Coordinates of C-alpha atoms in Angstrom, one line a residue:
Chain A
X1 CA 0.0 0.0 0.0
X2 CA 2.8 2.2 1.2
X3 CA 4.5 1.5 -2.7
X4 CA 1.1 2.6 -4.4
X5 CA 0.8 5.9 -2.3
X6 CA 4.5 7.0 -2.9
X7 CA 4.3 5.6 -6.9
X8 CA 1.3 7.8 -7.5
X9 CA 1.8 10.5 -4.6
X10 CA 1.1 13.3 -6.7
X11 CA -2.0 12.2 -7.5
X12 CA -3.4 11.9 -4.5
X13 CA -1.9 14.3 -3.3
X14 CA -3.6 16.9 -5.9
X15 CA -6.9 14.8 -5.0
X16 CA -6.8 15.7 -1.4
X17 CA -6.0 19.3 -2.5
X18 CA -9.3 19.5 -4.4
X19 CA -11.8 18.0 -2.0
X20 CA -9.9 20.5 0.8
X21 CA -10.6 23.3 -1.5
X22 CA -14.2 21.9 -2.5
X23 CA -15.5 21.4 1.1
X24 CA -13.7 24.4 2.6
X25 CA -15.6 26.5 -0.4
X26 CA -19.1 24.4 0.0
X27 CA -18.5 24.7 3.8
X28 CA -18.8 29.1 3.7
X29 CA -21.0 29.3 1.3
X30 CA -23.5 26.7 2.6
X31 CA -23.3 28.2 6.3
X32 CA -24.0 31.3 4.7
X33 CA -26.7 30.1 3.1
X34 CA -28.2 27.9 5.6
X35 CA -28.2 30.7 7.8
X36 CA -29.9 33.1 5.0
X37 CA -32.8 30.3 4.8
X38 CA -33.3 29.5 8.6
X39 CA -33.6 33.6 8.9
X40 CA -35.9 33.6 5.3
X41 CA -38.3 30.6 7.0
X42 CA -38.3 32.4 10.7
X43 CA -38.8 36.2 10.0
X44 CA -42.4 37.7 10.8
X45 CA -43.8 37.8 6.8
X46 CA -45.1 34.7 5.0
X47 CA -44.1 34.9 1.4
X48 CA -40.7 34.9 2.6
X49 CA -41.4 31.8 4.9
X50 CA -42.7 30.1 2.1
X51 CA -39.6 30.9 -0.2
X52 CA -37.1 29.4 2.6
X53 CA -39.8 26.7 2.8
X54 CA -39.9 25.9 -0.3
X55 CA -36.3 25.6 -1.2
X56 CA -35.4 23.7 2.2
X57 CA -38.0 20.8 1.0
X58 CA -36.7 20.5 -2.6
X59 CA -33.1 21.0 -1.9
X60 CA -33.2 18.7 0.8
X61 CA -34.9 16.0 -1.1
X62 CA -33.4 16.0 -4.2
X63 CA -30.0 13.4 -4.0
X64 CA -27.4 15.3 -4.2
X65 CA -26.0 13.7 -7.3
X66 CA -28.8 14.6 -9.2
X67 CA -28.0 18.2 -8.3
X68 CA -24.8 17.9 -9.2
X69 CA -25.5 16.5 -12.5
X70 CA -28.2 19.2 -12.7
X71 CA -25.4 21.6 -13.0
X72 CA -22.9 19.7 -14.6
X73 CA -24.9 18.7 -18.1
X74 CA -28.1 21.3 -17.4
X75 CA -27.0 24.5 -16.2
X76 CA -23.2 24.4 -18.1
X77 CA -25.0 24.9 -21.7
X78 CA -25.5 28.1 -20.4
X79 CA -22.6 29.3 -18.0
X80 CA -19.2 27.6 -18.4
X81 CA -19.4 25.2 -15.2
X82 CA -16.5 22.4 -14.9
X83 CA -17.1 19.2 -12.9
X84 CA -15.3 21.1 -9.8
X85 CA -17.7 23.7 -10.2
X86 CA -20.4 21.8 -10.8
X87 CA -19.8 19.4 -7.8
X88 CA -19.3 22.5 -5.4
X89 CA -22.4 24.4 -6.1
X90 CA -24.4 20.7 -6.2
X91 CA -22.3 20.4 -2.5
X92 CA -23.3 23.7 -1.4
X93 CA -26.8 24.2 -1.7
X94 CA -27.4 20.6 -0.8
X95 CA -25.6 21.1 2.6
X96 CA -27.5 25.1 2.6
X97 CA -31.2 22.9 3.5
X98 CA -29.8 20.6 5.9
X99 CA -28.0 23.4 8.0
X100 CA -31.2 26.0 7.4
X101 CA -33.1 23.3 9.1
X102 CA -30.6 22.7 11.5
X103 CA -30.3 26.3 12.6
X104 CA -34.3 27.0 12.8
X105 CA -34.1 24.3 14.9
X106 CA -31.5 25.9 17.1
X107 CA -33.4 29.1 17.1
X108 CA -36.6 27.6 17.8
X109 CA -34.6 26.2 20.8
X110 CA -33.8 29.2 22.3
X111 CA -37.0 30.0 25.2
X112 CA -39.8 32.2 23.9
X113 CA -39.1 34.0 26.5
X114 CA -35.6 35.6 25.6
X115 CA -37.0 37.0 22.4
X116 CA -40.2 38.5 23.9
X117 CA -37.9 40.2 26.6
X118 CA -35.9 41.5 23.7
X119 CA -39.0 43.2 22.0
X120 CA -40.3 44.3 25.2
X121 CA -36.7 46.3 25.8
X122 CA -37.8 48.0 22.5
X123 CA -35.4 46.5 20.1
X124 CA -36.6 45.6 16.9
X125 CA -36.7 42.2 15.4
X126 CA -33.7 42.4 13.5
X127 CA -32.2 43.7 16.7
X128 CA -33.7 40.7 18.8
X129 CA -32.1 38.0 16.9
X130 CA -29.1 39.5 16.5
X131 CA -28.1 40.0 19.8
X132 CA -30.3 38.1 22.1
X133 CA -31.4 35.0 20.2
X134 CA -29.1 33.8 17.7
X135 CA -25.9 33.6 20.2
X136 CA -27.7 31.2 22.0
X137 CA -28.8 29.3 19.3
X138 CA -25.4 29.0 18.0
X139 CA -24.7 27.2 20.9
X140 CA -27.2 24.5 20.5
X141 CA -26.6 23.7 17.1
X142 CA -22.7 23.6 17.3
X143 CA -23.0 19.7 17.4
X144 CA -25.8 18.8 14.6
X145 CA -23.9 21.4 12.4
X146 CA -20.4 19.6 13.1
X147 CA -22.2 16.5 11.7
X148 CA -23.6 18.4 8.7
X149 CA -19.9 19.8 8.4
X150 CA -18.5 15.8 8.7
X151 CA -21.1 14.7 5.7
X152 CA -20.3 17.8 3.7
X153 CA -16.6 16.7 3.6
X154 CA -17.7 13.2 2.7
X155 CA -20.4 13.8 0.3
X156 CA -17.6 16.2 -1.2
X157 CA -17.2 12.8 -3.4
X158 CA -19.6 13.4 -5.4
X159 CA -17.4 15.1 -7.2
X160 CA -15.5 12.4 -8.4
X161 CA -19.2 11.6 -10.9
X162 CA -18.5 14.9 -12.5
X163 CA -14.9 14.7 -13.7
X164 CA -14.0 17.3 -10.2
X165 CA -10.3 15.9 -9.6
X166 CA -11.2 15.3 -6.2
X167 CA -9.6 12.7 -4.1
X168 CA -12.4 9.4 -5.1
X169 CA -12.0 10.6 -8.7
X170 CA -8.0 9.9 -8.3
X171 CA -8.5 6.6 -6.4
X172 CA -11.0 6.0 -9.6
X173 CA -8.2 6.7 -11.9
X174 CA -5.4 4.9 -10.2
X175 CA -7.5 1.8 -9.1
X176 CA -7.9 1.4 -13.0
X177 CA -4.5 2.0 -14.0
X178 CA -2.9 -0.3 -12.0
X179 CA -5.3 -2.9 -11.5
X180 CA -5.2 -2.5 -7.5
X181 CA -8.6 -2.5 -6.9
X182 CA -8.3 -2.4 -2.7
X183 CA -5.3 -0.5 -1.8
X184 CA -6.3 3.1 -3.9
X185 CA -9.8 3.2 -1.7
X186 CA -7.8 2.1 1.4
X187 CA -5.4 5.3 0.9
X188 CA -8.2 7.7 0.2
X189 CA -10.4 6.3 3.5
X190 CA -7.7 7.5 5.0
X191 CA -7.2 10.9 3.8
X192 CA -10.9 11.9 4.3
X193 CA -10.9 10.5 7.9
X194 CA -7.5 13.0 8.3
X195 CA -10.3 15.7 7.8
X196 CA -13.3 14.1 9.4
X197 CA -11.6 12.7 12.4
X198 CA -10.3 16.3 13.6
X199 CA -13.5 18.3 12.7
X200 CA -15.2 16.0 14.7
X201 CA -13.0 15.9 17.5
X202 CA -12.6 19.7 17.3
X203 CA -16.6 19.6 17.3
X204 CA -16.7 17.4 20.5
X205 CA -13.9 20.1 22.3
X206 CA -16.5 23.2 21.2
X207 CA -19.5 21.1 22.4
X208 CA -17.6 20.1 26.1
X209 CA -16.1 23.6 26.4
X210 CA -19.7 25.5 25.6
X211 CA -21.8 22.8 28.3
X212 CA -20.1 24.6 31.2
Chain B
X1 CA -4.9 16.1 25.2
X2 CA -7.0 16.6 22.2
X3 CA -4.2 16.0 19.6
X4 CA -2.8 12.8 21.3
X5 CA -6.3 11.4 20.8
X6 CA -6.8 12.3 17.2
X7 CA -3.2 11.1 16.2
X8 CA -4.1 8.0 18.4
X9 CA -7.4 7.2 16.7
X10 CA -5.6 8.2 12.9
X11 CA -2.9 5.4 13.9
X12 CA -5.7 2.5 14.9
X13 CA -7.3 3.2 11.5
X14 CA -4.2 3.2 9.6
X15 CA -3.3 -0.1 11.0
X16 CA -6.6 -1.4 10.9
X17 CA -6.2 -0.5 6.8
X18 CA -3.4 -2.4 6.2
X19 CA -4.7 -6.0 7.8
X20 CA -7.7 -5.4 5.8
X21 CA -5.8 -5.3 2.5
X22 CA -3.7 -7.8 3.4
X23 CA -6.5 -10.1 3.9
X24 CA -8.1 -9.4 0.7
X25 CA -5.3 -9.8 -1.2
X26 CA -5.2 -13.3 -0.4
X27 CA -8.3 -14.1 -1.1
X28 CA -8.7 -12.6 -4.1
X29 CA -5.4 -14.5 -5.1
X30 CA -6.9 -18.3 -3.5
X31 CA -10.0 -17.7 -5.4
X32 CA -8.2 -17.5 -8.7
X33 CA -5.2 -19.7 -8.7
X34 CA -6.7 -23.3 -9.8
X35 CA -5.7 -23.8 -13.5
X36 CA -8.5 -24.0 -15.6
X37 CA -10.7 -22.9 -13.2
X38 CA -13.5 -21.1 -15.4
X39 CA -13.6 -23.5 -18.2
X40 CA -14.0 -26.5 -15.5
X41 CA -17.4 -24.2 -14.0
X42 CA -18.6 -23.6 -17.4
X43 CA -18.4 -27.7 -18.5
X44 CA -19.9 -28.2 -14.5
X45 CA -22.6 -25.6 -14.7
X46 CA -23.3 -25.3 -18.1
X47 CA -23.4 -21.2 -17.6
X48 CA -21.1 -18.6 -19.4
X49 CA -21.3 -15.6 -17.9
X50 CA -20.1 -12.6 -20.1
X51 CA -19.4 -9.5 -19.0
X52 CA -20.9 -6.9 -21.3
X53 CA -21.5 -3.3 -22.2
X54 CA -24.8 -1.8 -21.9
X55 CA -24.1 1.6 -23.1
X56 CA -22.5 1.7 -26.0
X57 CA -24.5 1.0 -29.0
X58 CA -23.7 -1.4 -32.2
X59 CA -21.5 -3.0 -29.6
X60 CA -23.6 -3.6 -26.4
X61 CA -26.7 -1.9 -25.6
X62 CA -29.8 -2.4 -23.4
X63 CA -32.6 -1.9 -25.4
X64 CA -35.3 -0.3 -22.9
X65 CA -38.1 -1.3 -24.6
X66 CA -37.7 -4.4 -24.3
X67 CA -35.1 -5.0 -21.4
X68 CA -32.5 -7.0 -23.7
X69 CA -28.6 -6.3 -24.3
X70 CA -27.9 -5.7 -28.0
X71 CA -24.9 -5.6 -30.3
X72 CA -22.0 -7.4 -31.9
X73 CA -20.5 -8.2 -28.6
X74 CA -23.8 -9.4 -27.3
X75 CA -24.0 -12.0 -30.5
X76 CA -20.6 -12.7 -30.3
X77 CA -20.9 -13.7 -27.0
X78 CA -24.1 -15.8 -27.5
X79 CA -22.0 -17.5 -30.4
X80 CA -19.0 -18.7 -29.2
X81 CA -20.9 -19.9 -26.1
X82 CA -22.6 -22.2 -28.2
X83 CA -19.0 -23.5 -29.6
X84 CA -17.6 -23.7 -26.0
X85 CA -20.2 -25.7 -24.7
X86 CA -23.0 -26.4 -26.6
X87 CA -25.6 -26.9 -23.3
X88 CA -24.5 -23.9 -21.7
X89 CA -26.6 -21.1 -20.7
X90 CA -25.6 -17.6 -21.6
X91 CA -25.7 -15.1 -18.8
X92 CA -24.8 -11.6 -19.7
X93 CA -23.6 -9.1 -16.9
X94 CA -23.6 -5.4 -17.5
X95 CA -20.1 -3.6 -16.3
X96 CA -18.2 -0.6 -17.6
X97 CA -14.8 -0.3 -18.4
X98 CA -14.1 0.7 -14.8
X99 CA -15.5 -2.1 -13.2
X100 CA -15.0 -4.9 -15.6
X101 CA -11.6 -6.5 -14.7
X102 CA -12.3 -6.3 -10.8
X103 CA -15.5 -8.4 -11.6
X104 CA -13.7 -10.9 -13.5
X105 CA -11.0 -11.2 -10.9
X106 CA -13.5 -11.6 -8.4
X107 CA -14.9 -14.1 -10.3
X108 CA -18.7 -12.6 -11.1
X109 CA -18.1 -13.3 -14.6
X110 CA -16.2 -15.8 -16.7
X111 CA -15.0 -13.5 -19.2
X112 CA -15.8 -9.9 -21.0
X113 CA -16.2 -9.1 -24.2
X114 CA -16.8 -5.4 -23.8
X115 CA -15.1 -3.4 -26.5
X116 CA -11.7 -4.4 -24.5
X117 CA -8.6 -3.4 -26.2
X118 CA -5.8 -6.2 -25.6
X119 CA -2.8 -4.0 -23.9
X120 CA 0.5 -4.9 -22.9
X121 CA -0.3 -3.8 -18.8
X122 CA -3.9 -5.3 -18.9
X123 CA -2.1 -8.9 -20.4
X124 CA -0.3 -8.8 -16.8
X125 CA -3.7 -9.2 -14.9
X126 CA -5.9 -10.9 -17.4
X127 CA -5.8 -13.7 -20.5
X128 CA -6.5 -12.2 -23.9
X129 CA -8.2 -14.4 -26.9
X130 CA -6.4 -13.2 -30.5
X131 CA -8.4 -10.3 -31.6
X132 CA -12.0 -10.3 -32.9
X133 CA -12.4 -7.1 -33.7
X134 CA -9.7 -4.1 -34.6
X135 CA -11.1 -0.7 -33.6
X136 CA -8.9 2.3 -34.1
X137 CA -8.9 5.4 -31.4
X138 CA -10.9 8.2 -32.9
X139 CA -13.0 11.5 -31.8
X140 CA -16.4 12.3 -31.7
X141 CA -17.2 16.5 -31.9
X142 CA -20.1 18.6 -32.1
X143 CA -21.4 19.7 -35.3
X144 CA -20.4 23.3 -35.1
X145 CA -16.7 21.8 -33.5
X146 CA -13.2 23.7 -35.7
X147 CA -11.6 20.3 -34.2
X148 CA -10.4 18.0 -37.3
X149 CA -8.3 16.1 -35.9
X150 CA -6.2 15.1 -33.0
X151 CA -3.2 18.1 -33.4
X152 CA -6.2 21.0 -32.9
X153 CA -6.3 19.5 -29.5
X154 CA -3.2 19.5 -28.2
X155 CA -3.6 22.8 -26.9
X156 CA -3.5 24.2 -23.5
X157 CA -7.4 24.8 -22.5
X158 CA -8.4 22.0 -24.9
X159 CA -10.0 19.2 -22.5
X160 CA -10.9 16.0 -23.9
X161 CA -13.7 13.6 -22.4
X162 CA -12.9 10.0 -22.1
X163 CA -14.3 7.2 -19.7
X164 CA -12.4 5.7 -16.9
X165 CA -10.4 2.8 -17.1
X166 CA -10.7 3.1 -21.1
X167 CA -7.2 3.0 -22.3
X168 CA -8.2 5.6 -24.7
X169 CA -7.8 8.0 -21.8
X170 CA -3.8 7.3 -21.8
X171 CA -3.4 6.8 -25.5
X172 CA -4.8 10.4 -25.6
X173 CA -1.9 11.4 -23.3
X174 CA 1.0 10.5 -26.4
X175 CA -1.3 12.3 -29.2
X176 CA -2.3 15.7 -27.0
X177 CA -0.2 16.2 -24.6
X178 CA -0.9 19.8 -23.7
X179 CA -4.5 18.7 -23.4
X180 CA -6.8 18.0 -20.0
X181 CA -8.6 14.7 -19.6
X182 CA -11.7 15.0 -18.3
X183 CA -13.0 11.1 -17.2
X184 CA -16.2 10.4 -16.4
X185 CA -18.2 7.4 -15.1
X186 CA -19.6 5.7 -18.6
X187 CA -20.0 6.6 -22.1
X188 CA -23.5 7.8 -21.3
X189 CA -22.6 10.6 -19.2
X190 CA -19.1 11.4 -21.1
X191 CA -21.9 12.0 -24.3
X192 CA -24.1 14.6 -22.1
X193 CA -20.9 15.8 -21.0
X194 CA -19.9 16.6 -25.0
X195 CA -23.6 17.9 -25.6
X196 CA -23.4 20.3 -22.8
X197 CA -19.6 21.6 -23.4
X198 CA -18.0 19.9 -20.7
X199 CA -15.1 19.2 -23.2
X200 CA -14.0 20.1 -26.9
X201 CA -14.3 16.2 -28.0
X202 CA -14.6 13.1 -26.8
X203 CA -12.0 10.2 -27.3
X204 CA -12.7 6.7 -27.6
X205 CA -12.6 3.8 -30.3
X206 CA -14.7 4.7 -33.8
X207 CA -16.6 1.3 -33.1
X208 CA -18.3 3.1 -30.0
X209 CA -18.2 6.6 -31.4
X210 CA -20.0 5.8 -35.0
X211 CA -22.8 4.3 -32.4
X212 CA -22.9 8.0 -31.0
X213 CA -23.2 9.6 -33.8
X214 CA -26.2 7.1 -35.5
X215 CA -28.5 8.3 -32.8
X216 CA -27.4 11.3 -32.0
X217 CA -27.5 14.4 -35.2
X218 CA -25.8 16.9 -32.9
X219 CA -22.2 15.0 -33.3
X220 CA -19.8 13.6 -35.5
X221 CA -16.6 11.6 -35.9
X222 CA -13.8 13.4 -37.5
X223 CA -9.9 12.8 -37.8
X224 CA -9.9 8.9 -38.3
X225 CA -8.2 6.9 -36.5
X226 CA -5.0 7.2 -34.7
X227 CA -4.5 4.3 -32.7
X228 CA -5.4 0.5 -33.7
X229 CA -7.1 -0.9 -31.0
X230 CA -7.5 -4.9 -31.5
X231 CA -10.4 -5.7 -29.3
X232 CA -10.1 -9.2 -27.3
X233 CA -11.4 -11.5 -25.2
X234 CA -10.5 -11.3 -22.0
X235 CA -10.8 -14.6 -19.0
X236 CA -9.1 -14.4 -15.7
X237 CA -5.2 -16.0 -15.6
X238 CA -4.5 -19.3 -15.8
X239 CA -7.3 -20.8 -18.1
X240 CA -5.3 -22.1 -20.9
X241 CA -8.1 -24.5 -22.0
X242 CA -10.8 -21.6 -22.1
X243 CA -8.6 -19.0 -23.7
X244 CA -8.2 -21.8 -26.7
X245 CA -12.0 -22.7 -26.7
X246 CA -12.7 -19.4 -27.3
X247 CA -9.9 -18.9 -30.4
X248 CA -10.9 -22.3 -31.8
X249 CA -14.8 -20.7 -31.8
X250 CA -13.8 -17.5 -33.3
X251 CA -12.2 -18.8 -36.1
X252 CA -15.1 -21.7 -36.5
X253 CA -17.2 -18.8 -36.7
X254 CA -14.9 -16.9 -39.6
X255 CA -14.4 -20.1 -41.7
X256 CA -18.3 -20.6 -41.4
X257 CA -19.8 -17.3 -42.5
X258 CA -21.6 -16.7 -38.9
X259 CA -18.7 -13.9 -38.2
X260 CA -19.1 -12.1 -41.3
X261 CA -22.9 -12.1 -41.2
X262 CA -22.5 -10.4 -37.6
X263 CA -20.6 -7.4 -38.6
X264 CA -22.4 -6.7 -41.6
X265 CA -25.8 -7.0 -39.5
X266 CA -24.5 -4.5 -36.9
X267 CA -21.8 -2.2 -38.9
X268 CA -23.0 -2.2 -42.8
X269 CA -25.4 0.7 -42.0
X270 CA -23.3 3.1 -40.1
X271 CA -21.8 5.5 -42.3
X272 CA -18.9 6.4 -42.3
X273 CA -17.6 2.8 -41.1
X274 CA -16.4 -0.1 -43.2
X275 CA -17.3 -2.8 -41.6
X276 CA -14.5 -5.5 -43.6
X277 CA -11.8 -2.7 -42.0
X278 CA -12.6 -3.4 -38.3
X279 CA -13.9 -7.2 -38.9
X280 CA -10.9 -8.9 -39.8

């Protein structure tokens, strides 16, 4: 195994490369997102509950590789989109529902209480979330949105369908080069869990150090 | 704290990595290392099971109306099963080129006949028949594509589709060497991927490409060829007896007509194609 990883080192090496830069680019944009929707679903006006609602359900429903391809043979007759592209953009607004629904559930979390004390201060909605209700929902959702984080990097293979260079497109490539069928997926099991394993350790640390 | 545990955990799964591949390894070699193997299961069972394509017209297709594989493959296949052993049952088995030589190694099928060039590196992990069928490396381009051939690719920028574990994909390399490969899972998606502009051509042998272009008007095969791909047979190692069954029924079916009426039934109608050029 040690043979194969140094004979085609470059490889995987550009591999892990891409899927760092695809989840670390899925990763913002999708938090930024997901925020954007849980806000969109929560804020006193129902048209624009029913937008966030509306793209939470399909997004969410829709496999992810479908998406992706939605973008990849779809969307690129009409912008230029490679299969990185393509992958990342499937990757982020795939991830975007789960962690909008993730958040609303943080916020909804937070006592009724807190955010009627904040209106009754006379601060304005905006205001209300802002400072009284979203730092403490950011507390409860820390660990579900680790776990969202920890599928994003592993759903990052997707990419790998689309041409996206990623690390499970190498292992593709090299697996049927050399005929090693075992040791490429081995070697690329163990590059994502050198990203997965840390996140979710660093998750568990934020989770233990925000309990007290 | 933290970091000893992480590094501790990495470590475990590292180790457990390399037991598990060592154990596979074994068995994969055990379960191939009688001699003769397949050709003893076919006589025993009286099943061939050929690995085929389903995606690539004129040479294996499903058919979705009516569920069936299709193609000169598919009747070459039914063919020489009926010269290896006459009471066998054929069993077809859809792969790709990416998954076809791990499924014969691990013993799913008895042998492929999948548009499968015979190559010097896949001869070290598999048993060829003599050729059946000599295919050529060409490219397939959009309608309103400049390409003409294979020097207006080697460009920087120019990115050229091919399907993983075809060796078209590394031929490509020699030819256009300034240009990207872009592989994708199947022939299927690497056609979308040409429609939508994923890539300035797509590379493969003209046997699969003229089947693009019969169905689809949007694309064309330019250039020729600039390989010679001689498609074979391919059995897992050490089945001597089978490899020869399978010569011995291709020629029975040149010197008896059966070959000939094959090709022309499949290839006389492309155009474009000379069907007495890659049926030889």
């Amino acid at each position: 195994m040690w043979s194969l990883f140094t004979s085609h080192a470059s490889e995987f090496l550009t591999g892990f490369g891409w899927t760092i830069l695809s989840s670390v680019i899925a990763l913002i944009g999708s938090t930024i997102l997901g925020l954007g929707f849980a806000l969109l679903q929560i804020v006193p006006n129902r048209w624009a509950n029913l937008v966030g609602k509306i793209y939470i359900e399909i997004v969410r429903n829709i496999p992810l590789l479908v998406i992706t391809m939605f973008f990849y043979v779809v969307v690129a007759n009409i912008f230029k989109l490679n299969g990185f592209i393509s992958g990342t953009i499937g990757l982020t607004l795939y991830t975007s529902a789960f962690i909008a629904e993730t958040i609303r559930a943080g916020i909804n979390a937070v006592d009724s209480g807190q955010y009627e004390g904040g209106r009754a201060n006379g601060m304005s909605w905006w205001e209300t979330m802002r400072y009284i209700v979203l730092p403490q929902a950011i507390h409860l959702v820390i660990p579900p949105l680790g776990n969202q984080f920890v599928n994003l990097i592993k759903n990052s293979s997707v990419l790998a369908f689309v041409a996206g260079l990623d690390l499970m497109y190498q292992a593709n490539m090299i697996s049927q080069l050399t005929f090693d069928t075992f040791n490429p997926y081995i070697i690329v099991a163990i590059f994502y869990l050198m990203l997965t394993m840390p996140l979710s350790y660093y998750m568990r640390y934020l989770e233990e150090k925000n309990a007290h | 704290m933290q970091m000893k545990q992480v590094a501790g955990a990495a470590f475990s799964f590292f180790a457990a990595g390399l037991l598990m591949s060592g154990v596979t390894q074994t068995t994969v070699h055990a379960a191939s290392s009688d001699k003769n193997e397949t050709y003893e299961r076919i006589q025993k069972t009286h099943k061939m099971n050929w690995g085929v394509k389903g995606d690539t017209k004129l040479m294996g297709l499903m058919n979705i109306e009516s569920g069936k594989l299709e193609g000169f493959d598919i009747d070459m296949a039914k063919e020489i099963t009926k010269r290896v052993d006459p009471k066998a049952k054929v069993e077809l088995t859809q792969i790709t080129s990416g998954t076809r030589v791990p499924m014969l190694l691990n013993g799913n099928i008895d042998s492929i006949i999948a548009t499968m060039t015979i190559t010097p590196e896949r001869e070290k992990v598999v048993d060829f028949s003599e050729p059946y069928f000599n295919a050529g490396q060409s490219l397939l381009v959009k309608n309103s594509s400049d390409v003409k051939n294979i020097k207006d690719l080697d460009r920087k920028g120019a990115r050229i589709l091919g399907v993983q574990g075809s060796n078209s994909i590394e031929n490509v390399k020699k030819f256009a060497p300034k240009a990207r490969i872009v592989a994708l899972p199947d022939y299927a998606t690497a056609l979308t991927a040409l429609q939508s502009g994923q890539g300035d051509a797509l590379t493969t042998d003209n046997g699969i490409l003229y089947g693009m272009a019969v169905d689809n008007k949007g694309v064309k095969v330019v250039g020729g060829t600039f390989t010679t791909e001689p498609y074979g047979i391919a059995v897992d190692k050490d089945n001597p007896k089978l490899v020869k069954a399978i010569n011995d029924a291709v020629d029975d079916m040149k010197s008896d007509g059966t070959y000939d009426k094959l090709a022309k039934k499949w290839f006389n109608d492309v155009p474009g194609m000379d069907w007495k050029e890659v049926a030889k």
